[in-house]
CSV table of C-alpha atoms in Angstrom, one decimal:
chain,number,residue,atom,x,y,z
A,202,MET,CA,68.9,128.7,83.6
A,203,THR,CA,69.1,131.8,83.1
A,204,LEU,CA,68.4,135.2,84.8
A,205,ALA,CA,65.7,136.8,82.4
A,206,THR,CA,64.1,132.7,82.5
A,207,ARG,CA,63.7,132.6,86.6
A,208,SER,CA,60.3,133.5,87.7
A,209,ARG,CA,59.9,137.7,88.6
A,210,PRO,CA,60.2,137.5,92.3
A,211,THR,CA,63.2,135.3,92.6
A,212,LEU,CA,64.8,137.2,89.6
A,213,VAL,CA,63.9,140.4,91.7
A,214,ARG,CA,65.0,138.1,94.6
A,215,GLN,CA,68.6,138.0,92.9
A,216,VAL,CA,68.6,140.9,91.0
A,217,ILE,CA,68.7,142.7,94.7
A,218,ASP,CA,71.4,140.1,96.4
A,219,GLN,CA,74.1,140.7,93.3
A,220,LEU,CA,73.1,144.5,94.4
A,221,ARG,CA,74.4,143.9,98.2
A,222,GLU,CA,77.1,142.1,96.9
A,223,GLN,CA,78.8,145.2,94.9
A,224,VAL,CA,77.9,147.3,98.0
A,225,ALA,CA,79.1,144.2,100.6
A,226,SER,CA,82.3,143.4,98.5
A,227,GLY,CA,83.3,147.9,98.5
A,228,ASP,CA,83.0,147.9,94.7
A,229,TRP,CA,80.1,150.8,95.2
A,230,PRO,CA,81.5,151.7,98.3
A,231,VAL,CA,79.4,154.0,100.7
A,232,GLY,CA,79.5,157.3,99.4
A,233,SER,CA,79.4,156.7,95.4
A,234,ARG,CA,76.7,156.7,92.5
A,235,ILE,CA,75.5,153.0,91.0
A,236,PRO,CA,76.1,152.2,87.5
A,237,THR,CA,72.5,154.0,85.8
A,238,GLU,CA,70.1,151.6,84.9
A,239,PRO,CA,70.4,151.3,81.7
A,240,GLN,CA,74.0,149.8,83.1
A,241,LEU,CA,72.9,148.0,85.2
A,242,VAL,CA,69.8,146.6,82.6
A,243,GLU,CA,72.6,145.5,80.3
A,244,ALA,CA,74.9,144.1,83.1
A,245,LEU,CA,72.5,141.8,84.5
A,246,GLY,CA,70.4,140.8,81.0
A,247,VAL,CA,67.7,141.6,83.1
A,248,GLY,CA,64.5,144.1,82.6
A,249,ARG,CA,64.0,147.3,83.6
A,250,ASN,CA,61.1,147.2,85.9
A,251,THR,CA,63.1,144.4,87.8
A,252,VAL,CA,66.0,146.4,88.3
A,253,ARG,CA,63.8,149.2,89.8
A,254,GLU,CA,62.3,146.9,91.8
A,255,ALA,CA,65.5,145.6,93.0
A,256,VAL,CA,67.0,149.3,93.6
A,257,ARG,CA,63.7,150.6,95.5
A,258,ALA,CA,63.6,147.8,97.4
A,259,LEU,CA,67.4,148.5,98.6
A,260,VAL,CA,66.6,152.1,98.8
A,261,HIS,CA,63.7,151.2,101.9
A,262,ALA,CA,66.9,149.4,103.1
A,263,GLY,CA,68.3,152.5,103.9
A,264,VAL,CA,71.3,151.4,101.1
A,265,LEU,CA,70.9,152.9,98.7
A,266,GLU,CA,69.6,156.8,98.2
A,267,CYS,CA,68.0,158.0,94.9
A,268,ARG,CA,69.2,161.6,94.7
A,269,GLN,CA,66.7,163.4,91.8
A,270,GLY,CA,68.7,164.3,89.3
A,271,SER,CA,72.1,163.4,90.7
A,272,GLY,CA,71.3,159.1,90.4
A,273,THR,CA,71.5,156.5,92.8
A,274,TYR,CA,74.1,156.7,95.9
A,275,VAL,CA,75.1,153.6,98.4
A,276,ILE,CA,74.7,155.1,101.9
A,277,SER,CA,74.9,152.0,104.2
A,278,ALA,CA,77.4,149.1,103.6
A,279,ASP,CA,73.9,147.0,104.9
A,280,GLU,CA,70.4,146.8,105.5
A,281,MET,CA,71.5,146.9,109.7
A,282,THR,CA,73.0,150.1,109.3
A,283,GLY,CA,69.9,151.6,107.9
A,284,VAL,CA,67.7,151.2,110.4
A,285,VAL,CA,70.1,151.6,112.6
A,286,SER,CA,70.8,155.0,110.7
A,287,ARG,CA,67.1,155.7,110.7
A,288,ARG,CA,66.5,155.7,114.0
A,289,LEU,CA,69.6,157.4,115.3
A,290,ALA,CA,68.4,160.3,113.4
A,291,GLY,CA,65.5,161.5,115.5
A,292,ALA,CA,67.4,159.7,119.2
A,293,GLN,CA,68.6,162.5,121.6
A,294,ALA,CA,71.9,162.6,122.1
A,295,ALA,CA,72.2,160.9,125.7
A,296,GLU,CA,70.4,158.4,124.3
A,297,ALA,CA,72.7,157.6,121.5
A,298,VAL,CA,75.5,157.9,124.5
A,299,GLU,CA,73.7,155.1,127.0
A,300,VAL,CA,74.0,152.5,123.6
A,301,ARG,CA,77.1,153.3,122.9
A,302,ARG,CA,78.0,152.6,126.6
A,303,ALA,CA,76.2,149.8,126.4
A,304,PHE,CA,77.9,148.0,124.1
A,305,GLU,CA,81.2,149.3,124.7
A,306,VAL,CA,80.9,148.7,128.3
A,307,GLU,CA,80.2,144.8,128.0
A,308,ALA,CA,82.5,144.4,125.2
A,309,ALA,CA,85.6,145.6,127.4
A,310,ARG,CA,84.4,142.9,130.3
A,311,LEU,CA,84.1,140.7,128.0
A,312,ALA,CA,87.8,141.2,126.0
A,313,ALA,CA,89.6,141.1,129.2
A,314,MET,CA,88.3,137.8,129.7
A,315,ARG,CA,88.5,136.4,125.9
A,316,ARG,CA,91.9,139.1,124.6
A,317,THR,CA,94.6,137.1,122.9
A,318,GLU,CA,98.5,138.0,122.1
A,319,GLN,CA,97.3,139.7,118.4
A,320,ASP,CA,94.0,141.4,120.5
A,321,MET,CA,96.8,142.9,122.2
A,322,ALA,CA,99.1,144.3,119.6
A,323,ALA,CA,95.7,145.6,117.3
A,324,LEU,CA,94.9,147.2,120.6
A,325,ASP,CA,98.4,148.6,121.5
A,326,GLY,CA,98.8,149.8,117.3
A,327,ALA,CA,95.3,151.5,117.6
A,328,LEU,CA,96.1,153.8,121.1
A,329,ALA,CA,99.6,154.4,119.6
A,330,ASP,CA,97.4,156.3,117.2
A,331,ARG,CA,95.0,157.4,119.1
A,332,GLU,CA,98.0,159.2,121.0
A,333,ALA,CA,99.6,160.1,118.0
A,334,ALA,CA,96.3,161.9,116.2
A,335,TRP,CA,95.4,163.5,119.8
A,336,ARG,CA,99.0,165.7,119.7
A,337,SER,CA,98.8,166.3,115.9
A,338,GLY,CA,95.0,168.5,116.9
A,339,ARG,CA,93.8,167.4,113.7
A,340,VAL,CA,90.4,166.6,114.9
A,341,ASP,CA,89.0,164.6,111.9
A,342,ASP,CA,92.3,162.1,112.3
A,343,PHE,CA,91.6,161.7,116.2
A,344,VAL,CA,88.2,161.0,115.6
A,345,GLU,CA,88.9,158.2,113.1
A,346,ALA,CA,92.0,156.1,115.9
A,347,ASP,CA,89.7,157.2,118.6
A,348,ALA,CA,86.8,155.1,116.3
A,349,VAL,CA,89.1,152.4,115.5
A,350,LEU,CA,90.7,151.7,118.9
A,351,HIS,CA,87.0,151.4,120.3
A,352,THR,CA,85.8,149.0,117.7
A,353,ALA,CA,89.4,147.3,118.2
A,354,ILE,CA,88.0,146.5,121.7
A,355,VAL,CA,85.0,145.2,120.5
A,356,ALA,CA,86.3,142.5,117.9
A,357,ALA,CA,88.6,141.7,121.2
A,358,ALA,CA,85.6,140.4,123.1
A,359,HIS,CA,85.1,137.8,120.1
A,360,ASN,CA,81.3,137.8,120.4
A,361,SER,CA,80.2,138.3,116.4
A,362,MET,CA,76.6,139.2,116.8
A,363,LEU,CA,78.0,141.7,119.4
A,364,ALA,CA,80.4,142.6,116.6
A,365,GLU,CA,78.3,143.1,113.9
A,366,LEU,CA,75.7,145.4,115.8
A,367,TYR,CA,78.4,147.6,117.4
A,368,ALA,CA,79.6,147.9,113.2
A,369,SER,CA,76.2,149.3,112.7
A,370,PHE,CA,75.8,151.1,115.5
A,371,GLY,CA,79.3,152.7,114.4
A,372,ALA,CA,78.7,153.3,111.0
A,373,ALA,CA,75.4,155.0,111.6
A,374,MET,CA,76.4,157.4,115.5
A,375,LEU,CA,80.1,156.7,116.9
A,376,ARG,CA,81.9,158.7,115.2
A,377,ALA,CA,79.5,162.1,115.2
A,378,SER,CA,79.4,160.5,118.9
A,379,ILE,CA,83.4,161.5,119.1
A,380,ALA,CA,83.1,164.4,116.9
A,381,THR,CA,80.5,166.3,119.0
A,382,TYR,CA,82.4,165.2,122.2
A,383,VAL,CA,85.5,167.0,120.9
A,384,GLY,CA,84.1,169.6,119.3
A,385,ASP,CA,85.6,171.3,116.7
A,386,GLU,CA,89.5,171.6,118.6
A,387,LEU,CA,91.2,169.2,120.7
A,388,ARG,CA,91.5,170.6,124.1
A,389,PRO,CA,93.1,169.5,127.4
A,390,GLU,CA,89.8,169.2,129.0
A,391,HIS,CA,88.5,167.0,126.8
A,392,ARG,CA,91.2,164.6,126.4
A,393,VAL,CA,90.0,161.0,127.7
A,394,ASP,CA,93.5,158.7,128.4
A,395,HIS,CA,92.3,155.1,127.3
A,396,ASN,CA,95.5,153.5,129.0
A,397,ARG,CA,94.2,152.5,131.9
A,398,LEU,CA,91.0,151.1,130.0
A,399,VAL,CA,93.5,148.9,127.6
A,400,ASP,CA,95.7,148.3,130.8
A,401,ALA,CA,92.7,146.8,132.5
A,402,ILE,CA,92.1,144.5,129.5
A,403,ARG,CA,95.7,142.8,129.3
A,404,ALA,CA,95.7,142.8,133.5
A,405,GLY,CA,92.4,140.6,132.4
A,406,ASP,CA,90.6,142.0,135.1
A,407,PRO,CA,87.1,142.6,134.2
A,408,ALA,CA,85.2,144.4,136.4
A,409,ARG,CA,88.3,147.2,136.0
A,410,ALA,CA,87.8,147.3,132.1
A,411,ALA,CA,83.4,147.6,132.1
A,412,ALA,CA,84.5,150.4,135.3
A,413,GLU,CA,87.4,152.0,132.3
A,414,ALA,CA,85.2,152.0,129.8
A,415,GLY,CA,82.5,153.3,131.4
A,416,ALA,CA,83.6,155.9,132.8
A,417,PHE,CA,83.5,158.4,130.6
A,418,LEU,CA,80.0,157.9,128.8
A,419,GLU,CA,78.2,159.0,131.6
A,420,VAL,CA,75.3,161.3,130.3
């Protein structure tokens, strides 16, 4: 049975899934403009109303955004990120830091208990990249490298739900949080040494890892 012969609710749901897959696969990366409505109608073999309903659903979910006179753009990689982005948009900075602290302290504790040799190799590489980015003096490079290190720590916790939630939070807030802290210039007084954090994870010391992870996120 072709798409066009399915019942309308089923057809709309299937089109939503197909559009979502384009985003999830990276074919439509965040920030990109999706094909026009006529192009989607032709590509999917469905009617305009079906495409409009599917796009409207993903706009409501926070994955797409319609911009008058410009088109429809991808603004987040999944619905969770969209929901988190909307919630954090109105949050106080202190609240966002508290949420980040809750994620990262527990991730560090779990990572110290569950890290593998591959995890440590990834952490050592991310830490080295972070140090190099700091020495370069380029704020954008440092923000990205710092975010990658924290994401690697979460990955080393080997908790898929934690990783998924943190990815959504990270896409919405992590880099903004780091950038706000360091400001527009990398100053010595803002440098945070993560060597002790990585060493605690390597040593398999969950209490010390958690303490190190939380120490620089006090509010």
